[in-house]
């Protein structure tokens, strides 16, 4: 996977908070070919625990995380579009984050890493797009936290992108949403292995806390209907009749598996930092923030799923209402799906058709742009 250094001591990254990072490396993947006009690029913004490997194959043989959406003949067609997907700032899959060194060969950042805002992700995304020769994005697309990045980008720099696709996302977390993340972070912070964020130096790992955070998050990603269909009250082992506190039910086994596999690919510090960005995200707090998107003519597609209770349709409708009040062009669809929040990662026909139609409505254009 290629990595590029976008900021260094001579040209540091100034964050929305005013703090600076003097070293920012970004890991990313690209698929397809950028046209001569530099305007057929689709930028994929990943969710909380995603990475740059939007389509495979991975070194361990696993597929990419969005094979249902991206690839030849898929709604985001790599035969037509130049697809870009980076690991975001603060991540742990090749891009600079709190588990990285402050400088080449230096000490690990840990909890001294500055707190981030959604706008910081966008700043780095824009720098990567410019580095790759993109003049104007055909679209930016993302689900969950990825959708929040797309929304921030379209509000702050609408001249950069022609289309914005915001899927299963929110413009302002509810108290319940924040509470889930707060408990997950507490599980990590209270794990003795966390070692005040210095576990990278001590050799300890906050595996218990990170496992609990992942298990709880997965419960919120699936609807009750999906859980009932996948697991019901089935016992994990035939003939098991219960008793004790081990893994008896199939759903317990599933959560344990998700927790174990998560430990092999994600970092506890990144979980803290990225989840906290979501808590504070509230772009419409500034009145009239969407006016420029309406003036520039950025088109929005906002998608929700009827069984998603983590970010239910009300979250999407709030985005739609705010954009419409500013005069922006908005397409909204609530897609029937039994799979809850995770539906944005799955092959749901009406969902796939909606994204395909929206992106295909206007082809890549000839004029210049902003990034």
mmCIF file of C-alpha atoms in Angstrom, residues 15 32 45 66 72 77 84 98 103 106 131-132 137 143 172 174 180 237 244 254 261 264 280-281 286 331 351-352 359:
data_model
loop_
_atom_site.group_PDB
_atom_site.id
_atom_site.type_symbol
_atom_site.label_atom_id
_atom_site.label_comp_id
_atom_site.label_asym_id
_atom_site.label_seq_id
_atom_site.Cartn_x
_atom_site.Cartn_y
_atom_site.Cartn_z
ATOM 1 C CA UNK A 15 -5.248 21.601 12.846
ATOM 2 C CA UNK A 32 -8.943 2.900 -11.854
ATOM 3 C CA UNK A 45 -14.124 8.182 3.316
ATOM 4 C CA UNK A 66 -16.516 -2.314 0.533
ATOM 5 C CA UNK A 72 -15.518 -3.122 -11.916
ATOM 6 C CA UNK A 77 -17.228 1.533 -11.038
ATOM 7 C CA UNK A 84 -9.176 7.030 -3.859
ATOM 8 C CA UNK A 98 -1.582 8.630 18.277
ATOM 9 C CA UNK A 103 9.015 12.371 14.446
ATOM 10 C CA UNK A 106 11.071 9.632 18.074
ATOM 11 C CA UNK A 131 -1.152 15.313 -4.563
ATOM 12 C CA UNK A 132 -2.782 12.756 -6.871
ATOM 13 C CA UNK A 137 -13.884 15.260 -7.401
ATOM 14 C CA UNK A 143 -20.949 5.701 5.414
ATOM 15 C CA UNK A 172 -25.113 15.630 15.516
ATOM 16 C CA UNK A 174 -27.667 12.116 20.391
ATOM 17 C CA UNK A 180 -22.287 4.209 23.832
ATOM 18 C CA UNK A 237 -22.498 -26.333 20.875
ATOM 19 C CA UNK A 244 -22.070 -21.176 33.941
ATOM 20 C CA UNK A 254 -20.015 -14.114 17.445
ATOM 21 C CA UNK A 261 -10.184 -10.353 15.291
ATOM 22 C CA UNK A 264 -5.280 -7.965 15.455
ATOM 23 C CA UNK A 280 -18.263 16.838 18.952
ATOM 24 C CA UNK A 281 -19.335 16.912 15.308
ATOM 25 C CA UNK A 286 -23.089 27.648 12.439
ATOM 26 C CA UNK A 331 -31.843 13.384 -3.049
ATOM 27 C CA UNK A 351 -29.201 0.857 -1.967
ATOM 28 C CA UNK A 352 -26.753 -0.152 -4.700
ATOM 29 C CA UNK A 359 -23.320 9.014 -9.531
#
